[in-house]
PDB file of C-alpha atoms in Angstrom:
ATOM      1  CA  MET C   1     175.896 219.470 -82.621  1.00 58.00           C
ATOM      2  CA  GLU C   2     179.460 218.779 -83.743  1.00 63.00           C
ATOM      3  CA  MET C   3     180.511 215.287 -82.713  1.00 67.00           C
ATOM      4  CA  ASN C   4     183.678 214.875 -80.647  1.00 73.00           C
ATOM      5  CA  ALA C   5     183.870 218.663 -80.290  1.00 78.00           C
ATOM      6  CA  SER C   6     186.599 220.480 -78.384  1.00 88.00           C
ATOM      7  CA  TYR C   7     185.828 222.814 -75.477  1.00 96.00           C
ATOM      8  CA  THR C   8     188.427 224.896 -73.650  1.00 97.00           C
ATOM      9  CA  SER C   9     186.303 226.430 -70.878  1.00 98.00           C
ATOM     10  CA  PHE C  10     183.097 225.809 -68.948  1.00 98.00           C
ATOM     11  CA  VAL C  11     180.971 227.961 -66.623  1.00 98.00           C
ATOM     12  CA  ALA C  12     178.145 226.417 -64.569  1.00 98.00           C
ATOM     13  CA  VAL C  13     175.252 228.624 -63.434  1.00 98.00           C
ATOM     14  CA  GLY C  14     172.479 227.579 -61.067  1.00 98.00           C
ATOM     15  CA  ASP C  15     171.417 226.409 -57.615  1.00 96.00           C
ATOM     16  CA  SER C  16     172.093 223.393 -55.360  1.00 94.00           C
ATOM     17  CA  PHE C  17     171.699 220.938 -58.242  1.00 95.00           C
ATOM     18  CA  THR C  18     174.689 222.509 -60.010  1.00 97.00           C
ATOM     19  CA  GLU C  19     176.574 223.148 -56.769  1.00 96.00           C
ATOM     20  CA  GLY C  20     176.596 219.370 -56.348  1.00 95.00           C
ATOM     21  CA  MET C  21     174.409 218.529 -53.370  1.00 92.00           C
ATOM     22  CA  SER C  22     174.245 215.694 -52.216  1.00 81.00           C
ATOM     23  CA  ASP C  23     177.399 214.240 -53.832  1.00 93.00           C
ATOM     24  CA  LEU C  24     179.301 214.472 -50.570  1.00 87.00           C
ATOM     25  CA  LEU C  25     183.084 214.070 -50.448  1.00 92.00           C
ATOM     26  CA  PRO C  26     185.041 212.791 -47.420  1.00 90.00           C
ATOM     27  CA  ASP C  27     186.126 216.330 -46.503  1.00 90.00           C
ATOM     28  CA  GLY C  28     182.507 217.473 -46.174  1.00 85.00           C
ATOM     29  CA  THR C  29     182.328 219.404 -49.451  1.00 89.00           C
ATOM     30  CA  TYR C  30     180.164 218.613 -52.452  1.00 92.00           C
ATOM     31  CA  ARG C  31     181.319 217.487 -55.896  1.00 95.00           C
ATOM     32  CA  GLY C  32     178.392 217.000 -58.295  1.00 96.00           C
ATOM     33  CA  TRP C  33     177.815 216.626 -62.013  1.00 98.00           C
ATOM     34  CA  ALA C  34     179.391 219.958 -63.019  1.00 98.00           C
ATOM     35  CA  ASP C  35     182.704 219.124 -61.311  1.00 97.00           C
ATOM     36  CA  LEU C  36     182.646 215.645 -62.845  1.00 97.00           C
ATOM     37  CA  LEU C  37     182.007 217.113 -66.287  1.00 98.00           C
ATOM     38  CA  ALA C  38     184.770 219.685 -65.845  1.00 98.00           C
ATOM     39  CA  ALA C  39     187.249 216.963 -64.890  1.00 97.00           C
ATOM     40  CA  ARG C  40     186.447 214.991 -68.043  1.00 97.00           C
ATOM     41  CA  LEU C  41     186.634 218.042 -70.284  1.00 97.00           C
ATOM     42  CA  ALA C  42     189.942 219.058 -68.716  1.00 97.00           C
ATOM     43  CA  ALA C  43     191.392 215.614 -69.468  1.00 95.00           C
ATOM     44  CA  ARG C  44     190.827 216.293 -73.179  1.00 94.00           C
ATOM     45  CA  GLU C  45     192.060 219.885 -73.348  1.00 95.00           C
ATOM     46  CA  PRO C  46     195.321 221.248 -71.842  1.00 93.00           C
ATOM     47  CA  GLY C  47     194.747 224.556 -70.057  1.00 95.00           C
ATOM     48  CA  PHE C  48     191.025 223.911 -69.679  1.00 97.00           C
ATOM     49  CA  ARG C  49     189.309 226.509 -67.463  1.00 98.00           C
ATOM     50  CA  TYR C  50     186.289 226.076 -65.203  1.00 98.00           C
ATOM     51  CA  ALA C  51     184.042 228.240 -63.019  1.00 98.00           C
ATOM     52  CA  ASN C  52     181.000 227.207 -60.999  1.00 98.00           C
ATOM     53  CA  LEU C  53     178.841 230.132 -59.882  1.00 98.00           C
ATOM     54  CA  ALA C  54     176.057 227.990 -58.412  1.00 97.00           C
ATOM     55  CA  VAL C  55     174.727 228.637 -54.912  1.00 97.00           C
ATOM     56  CA  ARG C  56     172.198 226.424 -53.140  1.00 93.00           C
ATOM     57  CA  GLY C  57     168.684 227.738 -52.609  1.00 92.00           C
ATOM     58  CA  LYS C  58     168.791 230.407 -55.301  1.00 95.00           C
ATOM     59  CA  LEU C  59     165.665 231.377 -57.215  1.00 96.00           C
ATOM     60  CA  ILE C  60     165.783 232.129 -60.925  1.00 97.00           C
ATOM     61  CA  GLY C  61     165.518 235.882 -60.304  1.00 97.00           C
ATOM     62  CA  GLN C  62     168.643 235.746 -58.137  1.00 97.00           C
ATOM     63  CA  ILE C  63     170.439 233.621 -60.717  1.00 98.00           C
ATOM     64  CA  ALA C  64     169.498 236.077 -63.461  1.00 98.00           C
ATOM     65  CA  GLN C  65     170.705 239.036 -61.439  1.00 98.00           C
ATOM     66  CA  ASP C  66     173.800 237.690 -59.705  1.00 97.00           C
ATOM     67  CA  GLN C  67     175.174 234.855 -61.834  1.00 98.00           C
ATOM     68  CA  ALA C  68     174.164 235.335 -65.471  1.00 98.00           C
ATOM     69  CA  PRO C  69     175.975 238.667 -66.022  1.00 98.00           C
ATOM     70  CA  VAL C  70     179.151 237.311 -64.415  1.00 98.00           C
ATOM     71  CA  ALA C  71     179.021 234.167 -66.543  1.00 98.00           C
ATOM     72  CA  ALA C  72     178.372 236.131 -69.729  1.00 98.00           C
ATOM     73  CA  ALA C  73     181.431 238.288 -69.099  1.00 98.00           C
ATOM     74  CA  MET C  74     183.689 235.235 -68.849  1.00 98.00           C
ATOM     75  CA  GLY C  75     183.406 234.328 -72.537  1.00 96.00           C
ATOM     76  CA  ALA C  76     183.456 230.575 -71.962  1.00 98.00           C
ATOM     77  CA  ASP C  77     183.008 227.927 -74.626  1.00 98.00           C
ATOM     78  CA  VAL C  78     180.231 226.185 -72.665  1.00 98.00           C
ATOM     79  CA  ILE C  79     177.749 227.624 -70.180  1.00 98.00           C
ATOM     80  CA  THR C  80     175.159 225.504 -68.404  1.00 98.00           C
ATOM     81  CA  LEU C  81     172.100 227.242 -66.952  1.00 98.00           C
ATOM     82  CA  VAL C  82     169.839 225.267 -64.618  1.00 98.00           C
ATOM     83  CA  GLY C  83     167.347 227.269 -62.584  1.00 97.00           C
ATOM     84  CA  GLY C  84     163.707 227.831 -61.819  1.00 96.00           C
ATOM     85  CA  LEU C  85     162.962 224.563 -60.042  1.00 93.00           C
ATOM     86  CA  ASN C  86     163.271 226.158 -56.598  1.00 92.00           C
ATOM     87  CA  ASP C  87     160.644 228.658 -57.700  1.00 94.00           C
ATOM     88  CA  THR C  88     158.208 225.921 -58.694  1.00 92.00           C
ATOM     89  CA  LEU C  89     158.516 224.331 -55.236  1.00 86.00           C
ATOM     90  CA  ARG C  90     157.449 227.499 -53.424  1.00 86.00           C
ATOM     91  CA  PRO C  91     153.885 227.614 -52.069  1.00 82.00           C
ATOM     92  CA  LYS C  92     153.209 230.623 -54.302  1.00 88.00           C
ATOM     93  CA  VAL C  93     154.995 231.395 -57.545  1.00 93.00           C
ATOM     94  CA  ASP C  94     154.420 233.692 -60.505  1.00 96.00           C
ATOM     95  CA  MET C  95     155.357 231.481 -63.451  1.00 96.00           C
ATOM     96  CA  SER C  96     155.271 234.432 -65.839  1.00 97.00           C
ATOM     97  CA  MET C  97     158.030 236.069 -63.767  1.00 97.00           C
ATOM     98  CA  VAL C  98     159.983 232.818 -63.816  1.00 98.00           C
ATOM     99  CA  ARG C  99     159.737 232.835 -67.602  1.00 98.00           C
ATOM    100  CA  ASP C 100     160.843 236.468 -67.785  1.00 98.00           C
ATOM    101  CA  HIS C 101     163.946 235.816 -65.673  1.00 98.00           C
ATOM    102  CA  LEU C 102     164.830 232.697 -67.646  1.00 98.00           C
ATOM    103  CA  GLU C 103     164.378 234.522 -70.921  1.00 98.00           C
ATOM    104  CA  ALA C 104     166.559 237.420 -69.794  1.00 98.00           C
ATOM    105  CA  SER C 105     169.274 234.994 -68.698  1.00 98.00           C
ATOM    106  CA  VAL C 106     169.211 233.013 -71.940  1.00 98.00           C
ATOM    107  CA  GLU C 107     169.246 236.177 -74.056  1.00 98.00           C
ATOM    108  CA  LEU C 108     172.331 237.338 -72.163  1.00 98.00           C
ATOM    109  CA  LEU C 109     174.185 234.017 -72.052  1.00 98.00           C
ATOM    110  CA  ALA C 110     173.511 232.503 -75.492  1.00 98.00           C
ATOM    111  CA  PRO C 111     175.523 235.042 -77.527  1.00 98.00           C
ATOM    112  CA  SER C 112     178.329 235.125 -74.946  1.00 98.00           C
ATOM    113  CA  CYS C 113     179.445 231.505 -75.359  1.00 98.00           C
ATOM    114  CA  LYS C 114     180.124 228.856 -77.955  1.00 97.00           C
ATOM    115  CA  GLN C 115     177.328 226.636 -76.608  1.00 98.00           C
ATOM    116  CA  LEU C 116     174.622 227.263 -74.033  1.00 98.00           C
ATOM    117  CA  VAL C 117     173.153 224.163 -72.364  1.00 98.00           C
ATOM    118  CA  LEU C 118     169.783 224.128 -70.588  1.00 98.00           C
ATOM    119  CA  MET C 119     168.139 221.254 -68.721  1.00 98.00           C
ATOM    120  CA  ARG C 120     164.787 219.703 -68.003  1.00 97.00           C
ATOM    121  CA  SER C 121     165.602 218.802 -64.409  1.00 94.00           C
ATOM    122  CA  PRO C 122     164.917 215.337 -62.955  1.00 93.00           C
ATOM    123  CA  GLY C 123     162.108 214.793 -60.489  1.00 85.00           C
ATOM    124  CA  ARG C 124     161.840 212.074 -57.852  1.00 84.00           C
ATOM    125  CA  ASN C 125     158.744 209.892 -58.021  1.00 80.00           C
ATOM    126  CA  GLY C 126     156.407 210.500 -55.107  1.00 74.00           C
ATOM    127  CA  PRO C 127     153.534 212.660 -53.813  1.00 71.00           C
ATOM    128  CA  VAL C 128     155.587 215.871 -53.708  1.00 67.00           C
ATOM    129  CA  MET C 129     156.477 215.456 -57.353  1.00 69.00           C
ATOM    130  CA  GLU C 130     152.845 214.933 -58.289  1.00 78.00           C
ATOM    131  CA  ARG C 131     151.816 218.101 -56.484  1.00 82.00           C
ATOM    132  CA  PHE C 132     154.311 220.292 -58.309  1.00 84.00           C
ATOM    133  CA  ARG C 133     154.440 218.457 -61.646  1.00 90.00           C
ATOM    134  CA  PRO C 134     152.219 220.966 -63.556  1.00 92.00           C
ATOM    135  CA  ARG C 135     154.519 223.862 -62.593  1.00 94.00           C
ATOM    136  CA  MET C 136     157.604 221.866 -63.488  1.00 93.00           C
ATOM    137  CA  GLU C 137     156.232 220.960 -66.881  1.00 94.00           C
ATOM    138  CA  GLN C 138     155.319 224.591 -67.497  1.00 96.00           C
ATOM    139  CA  LEU C 139     158.917 225.483 -66.671  1.00 97.00           C
ATOM    140  CA  PHE C 140     160.220 222.829 -69.050  1.00 96.00           C
ATOM    141  CA  THR C 141     157.997 224.099 -71.872  1.00 97.00           C
ATOM    142  CA  THR C 142     159.570 227.519 -71.399  1.00 98.00           C
ATOM    143  CA  ILE C 143     163.048 225.966 -71.484  1.00 98.00           C
ATOM    144  CA  ASP C 144     162.288 224.105 -74.716  1.00 98.00           C
ATOM    145  CA  GLU C 145     160.946 227.266 -76.353  1.00 98.00           C
ATOM    146  CA  LEU C 146     163.924 229.376 -75.309  1.00 98.00           C
ATOM    147  CA  ALA C 147     166.377 226.711 -76.464  1.00 98.00           C
ATOM    148  CA  ALA C 148     164.745 226.524 -79.891  1.00 98.00           C
ATOM    149  CA  LYS C 149     164.791 230.307 -80.216  1.00 98.00           C
ATOM    150  CA  HIS C 150     168.389 230.842 -79.116  1.00 98.00           C
ATOM    151  CA  GLY C 151     170.159 227.705 -80.340  1.00 98.00           C
ATOM    152  CA  ALA C 152     170.740 226.207 -76.904  1.00 98.00           C
ATOM    153  CA  LEU C 153     170.980 222.492 -76.220  1.00 98.00           C
ATOM    154  CA  VAL C 154     168.531 220.835 -73.822  1.00 98.00           C
ATOM    155  CA  VAL C 155     169.456 217.849 -71.649  1.00 98.00           C
ATOM    156  CA  ASP C 156     166.216 216.000 -70.929  1.00 97.00           C
ATOM    157  CA  LEU C 157     166.749 214.523 -67.476  1.00 97.00           C
ATOM    158  CA  TYR C 158     163.037 214.724 -66.692  1.00 95.00           C
ATOM    159  CA  GLY C 159     162.322 212.213 -69.454  1.00 89.00           C
ATOM    160  CA  ALA C 160     164.653 209.563 -68.008  1.00 95.00           C
ATOM    161  CA  PRO C 161     162.793 207.104 -65.719  1.00 94.00           C
ATOM    162  CA  VAL C 162     166.023 206.102 -63.957  1.00 96.00           C
ATOM    163  CA  LEU C 163     166.425 209.612 -62.535  1.00 95.00           C
ATOM    164  CA  ALA C 164     162.912 209.436 -61.092  1.00 93.00           C
ATOM    165  CA  ASP C 165     163.823 206.279 -59.151  1.00 93.00           C
ATOM    166  CA  PRO C 166     163.838 207.141 -55.404  1.00 90.00           C
ATOM    167  CA  ARG C 167     167.098 205.202 -55.060  1.00 92.00           C
ATOM    168  CA  MET C 168     168.823 207.909 -57.110  1.00 94.00           C
ATOM    169  CA  TRP C 169     167.919 210.517 -54.500  1.00 93.00           C
ATOM    170  CA  ASP C 170     169.496 211.391 -51.172  1.00 88.00           C
ATOM    171  CA  VAL C 171     167.595 211.135 -47.891  1.00 79.00           C
ATOM    172  CA  ASP C 172     166.538 214.795 -48.224  1.00 82.00           C
ATOM    173  CA  ARG C 173     164.514 213.772 -51.324  1.00 72.00           C
ATOM    174  CA  LEU C 174     165.619 216.978 -53.060  1.00 87.00           C
ATOM    175  CA  HIS C 175     169.102 216.157 -54.329  1.00 91.00           C
ATOM    176  CA  LEU C 176     170.634 213.354 -56.355  1.00 95.00           C
ATOM    177  CA  THR C 177     173.069 210.812 -54.967  1.00 94.00           C
ATOM    178  CA  ALA C 178     176.619 210.482 -56.279  1.00 95.00           C
ATOM    179  CA  GLU C 179     175.384 207.961 -58.851  1.00 96.00           C
ATOM    180  CA  GLY C 180     172.694 210.379 -59.978  1.00 96.00           C
ATOM    181  CA  HIS C 181     175.257 213.139 -60.467  1.00 97.00           C
ATOM    182  CA  ARG C 182     177.514 210.760 -62.389  1.00 98.00           C
ATOM    183  CA  ARG C 183     174.686 210.043 -64.795  1.00 98.00           C
ATOM    184  CA  VAL C 184     173.851 213.718 -65.233  1.00 98.00           C
ATOM    185  CA  ALA C 185     177.494 214.437 -66.089  1.00 98.00           C
ATOM    186  CA  GLU C 186     177.361 211.712 -68.730  1.00 98.00           C
ATOM    187  CA  ALA C 187     174.094 213.088 -70.125  1.00 98.00           C
ATOM    188  CA  VAL C 188     175.571 216.574 -70.540  1.00 98.00           C
ATOM    189  CA  TRP C 189     178.767 215.078 -71.967  1.00 98.00           C
ATOM    190  CA  GLN C 190     176.836 213.236 -74.662  1.00 97.00           C
ATOM    191  CA  THR C 191     174.616 216.248 -75.395  1.00 97.00           C
ATOM    192  CA  LEU C 192     177.776 218.247 -76.089  1.00 97.00           C
ATOM    193  CA  GLY C 193     178.623 215.764 -78.832  1.00 96.00           C
ATOM    194  CA  LEU C 194     181.281 213.797 -76.968  1.00 96.00           C
ATOM    195  CA  PRO C 195     181.662 210.001 -77.202  1.00 95.00           C
ATOM    196  CA  ALA C 196     179.508 208.037 -74.787  1.00 96.00           C
ATOM    197  CA  GLU C 197     181.177 206.175 -71.936  1.00 94.00           C
ATOM    198  CA  LEU C 198     177.989 204.631 -70.546  1.00 95.00           C
ATOM    199  CA  ASN C 199     174.254 204.474 -71.112  1.00 97.00           C
ATOM    200  CA  TRP C 200     173.168 206.950 -68.470  1.00 98.00           C
ATOM    201  CA  ARG C 201     169.512 206.008 -68.993  1.00 97.00           C
ATOM    202  CA  THR C 202     169.989 202.380 -67.895  1.00 97.00           C
ATOM    203  CA  GLU C 203     167.517 201.688 -65.125  1.00 95.00           C
ATOM    204  CA  LEU C 204     168.476 200.231 -61.757  1.00 89.00           C
ATOM    205  CA  PRO C 205     167.883 196.526 -61.093  1.00 84.00           C
ATOM    206  CA  LEU C 206     164.523 195.650 -59.635  1.00 78.00           C
ATOM    207  CA  ALA C 207     164.534 195.500 -55.871  1.00 70.00           C
ATOM    208  CA  GLU C 208     162.053 194.516 -53.202  1.00 68.00           C
ATOM    209  CA  PRO C 209     160.441 197.722 -51.879  1.00 71.00           C
ATOM    210  CA  PRO C 210     160.992 198.454 -48.183  1.00 66.00           C
ATOM    211  CA  GLY C 211     158.268 197.386 -45.792  1.00 61.00           C
ATOM    212  CA  TRP C 212     155.723 199.653 -44.134  1.00 55.00           C
ATOM    213  CA  THR C 213     157.723 200.084 -40.924  1.00 63.00           C
ATOM    214  CA  VAL C 214     160.894 201.037 -42.776  1.00 51.00           C
ATOM    215  CA  ARG C 215     159.007 203.511 -44.957  1.00 52.00           C
ATOM    216  CA  ARG C 216     157.367 205.204 -41.974  1.00 60.00           C
ATOM    217  CA  THR C 217     160.706 205.436 -40.162  1.00 59.00           C
ATOM    218  CA  GLN C 218     162.242 207.018 -43.238  1.00 52.00           C
ATOM    219  CA  ASP C 219     159.329 209.450 -43.537  1.00 52.00           C
ATOM    220  CA  LEU C 220     159.681 210.562 -39.920  1.00 56.00           C
ATOM    221  CA  SER C 221     163.436 211.024 -40.255  1.00 57.00           C
ATOM    222  CA  PHE C 222     162.956 213.007 -43.464  1.00 53.00           C
ATOM    223  CA  ALA C 223     160.368 215.266 -41.827  1.00 50.00           C
ATOM    224  CA  ARG C 224     162.547 216.020 -38.789  1.00 55.00           C
ATOM    225  CA  GLN C 225     165.855 216.512 -40.566  1.00 57.00           C
ATOM    226  CA  HIS C 226     164.808 218.097 -43.860  1.00 48.00           C
ATOM    227  CA  LEU C 227     161.130 218.968 -44.324  1.00 54.00           C
ATOM    228  CA  LEU C 228     160.568 220.972 -41.134  1.00 54.00           C
ATOM    229  CA  PRO C 229     163.772 223.045 -41.527  1.00 56.00           C
ATOM    230  CA  TRP C 230     162.801 223.710 -45.162  1.00 53.00           C
ATOM    231  CA  ILE C 231     159.338 224.905 -44.098  1.00 56.00           C
ATOM    232  CA  GLY C 232     160.926 227.065 -41.410  1.00 58.00           C
ATOM    233  CA  ARG C 233     163.126 228.805 -43.954  1.00 52.00           C
ATOM    234  CA  ARG C 234     160.145 229.432 -46.219  1.00 54.00           C
ATOM    235  CA  LEU C 235     158.113 230.946 -43.367  1.00 55.00           C
ATOM    236  CA  THR C 236     160.937 233.261 -42.301  1.00 57.00           C
ATOM    237  CA  GLY C 237     162.057 234.238 -45.790  1.00 59.00           C
ATOM    238  CA  ARG C 238     165.479 232.632 -45.390  1.00 56.00           C
ATOM    239  CA  SER C 239     167.418 230.446 -47.808  1.00 58.00           C
ATOM    240  CA  SER C 240     170.077 227.781 -47.334  1.00 62.00           C
ATOM    241  CA  GLY C 241     172.277 229.853 -49.651  1.00 58.00           C
ATOM    242  CA  ASP C 242     172.057 233.147 -47.762  1.00 61.00           C
ATOM    243  CA  GLY C 243     175.543 234.624 -47.430  1.00 73.00           C
ATOM    244  CA  ARG C 244     177.160 231.705 -49.234  1.00 83.00           C
ATOM    245  CA  PRO C 245     179.677 232.562 -51.987  1.00 87.00           C
ATOM    246  CA  ALA C 246     179.783 230.948 -55.406  1.00 94.00           C
ATOM    247  CA  LYS C 247     181.371 227.516 -55.437  1.00 92.00           C
ATOM    248  CA  ARG C 248     184.192 228.420 -57.840  1.00 95.00           C
ATOM    249  CA  PRO C 249     183.798 232.103 -58.725  1.00 97.00           C
ATOM    250  CA  GLU C 250     186.732 232.585 -61.115  1.00 97.00           C
ATOM    251  CA  LEU C 251     187.222 231.053 -64.557  1.00 97.00           C
ATOM    252  CA  GLN C 252     190.547 229.412 -63.792  1.00 96.00           C
ATOM    253  CA  PRO C 253     192.641 226.581 -65.181  1.00 95.00           C
ATOM    254  CA  TYR C 254     191.105 223.419 -63.806  1.00 90.00           C
ATOM    255  CA  GLY C 255     193.948 222.537 -61.434  1.00 75.00           C
ATOM    256  CA  ASP C 256     194.515 226.029 -59.984  1.00 61.00           C
ATOM    257  CA  ALA C 257     191.947 225.809 -57.213  1.00 51.00           C
ATOM    258  CA  PRO C 258     190.540 222.854 -55.281  1.00 48.00           C
ATOM    259  CA  LEU C 259     187.141 221.662 -56.370  1.00 52.00           C
ATOM    260  CA  SER C 260     184.424 221.422 -53.772  1.00 47.00           C
TER     261      SER C 260
END
């Protein structure tokens, strides 16, 4: 990777992680690592252009069908593709189909841009993570193989203990906090060969774990507000992204449209 490289455009492809949940802004919209990265790239390059096609809840098949062809047609310098994790969290998943959709997306996107970036997504420590870890690691093996074959970069967020710290995750236990997104933006920034501004892997200070009562209260709140609605959507075949448009569908100069 060329150090201190110059990039004039960036397209982000993916699901809620790339849309920016749960980096909530005062106006009720989400920012997230991709917006943070775009802002930093734009500060280096006049006329910098940015699109974010991500939609929460999308599976890799939907990303491959709806987002990858649009992104490929934009001819951007940098494309980030993060997908497949929602598939691994489903009760039933065909990992060979996940691989096929990822492979099709990478084969389409890699030759269309100056640099394709893939990710090994972070995972929050806890029982849910342990249940789905084998699927996730199978997904990450596929990502590593596709990156090696097609010359893509891989940002290894999964290998960073700090991003497994529960304090980096929102109360829904599925999405990073603002600090988590800030660190992801820095990780992608450095992977692109740009000068480091911080050590994004620095772990949080040790803290006394919450007591039993606090933990049980948090568990009950999580179940009511997030887990049960999530299960309900799975049982009825619905998604949180149904009918939702892409976050920033056009590759436009950075300041031409408000960022979510």
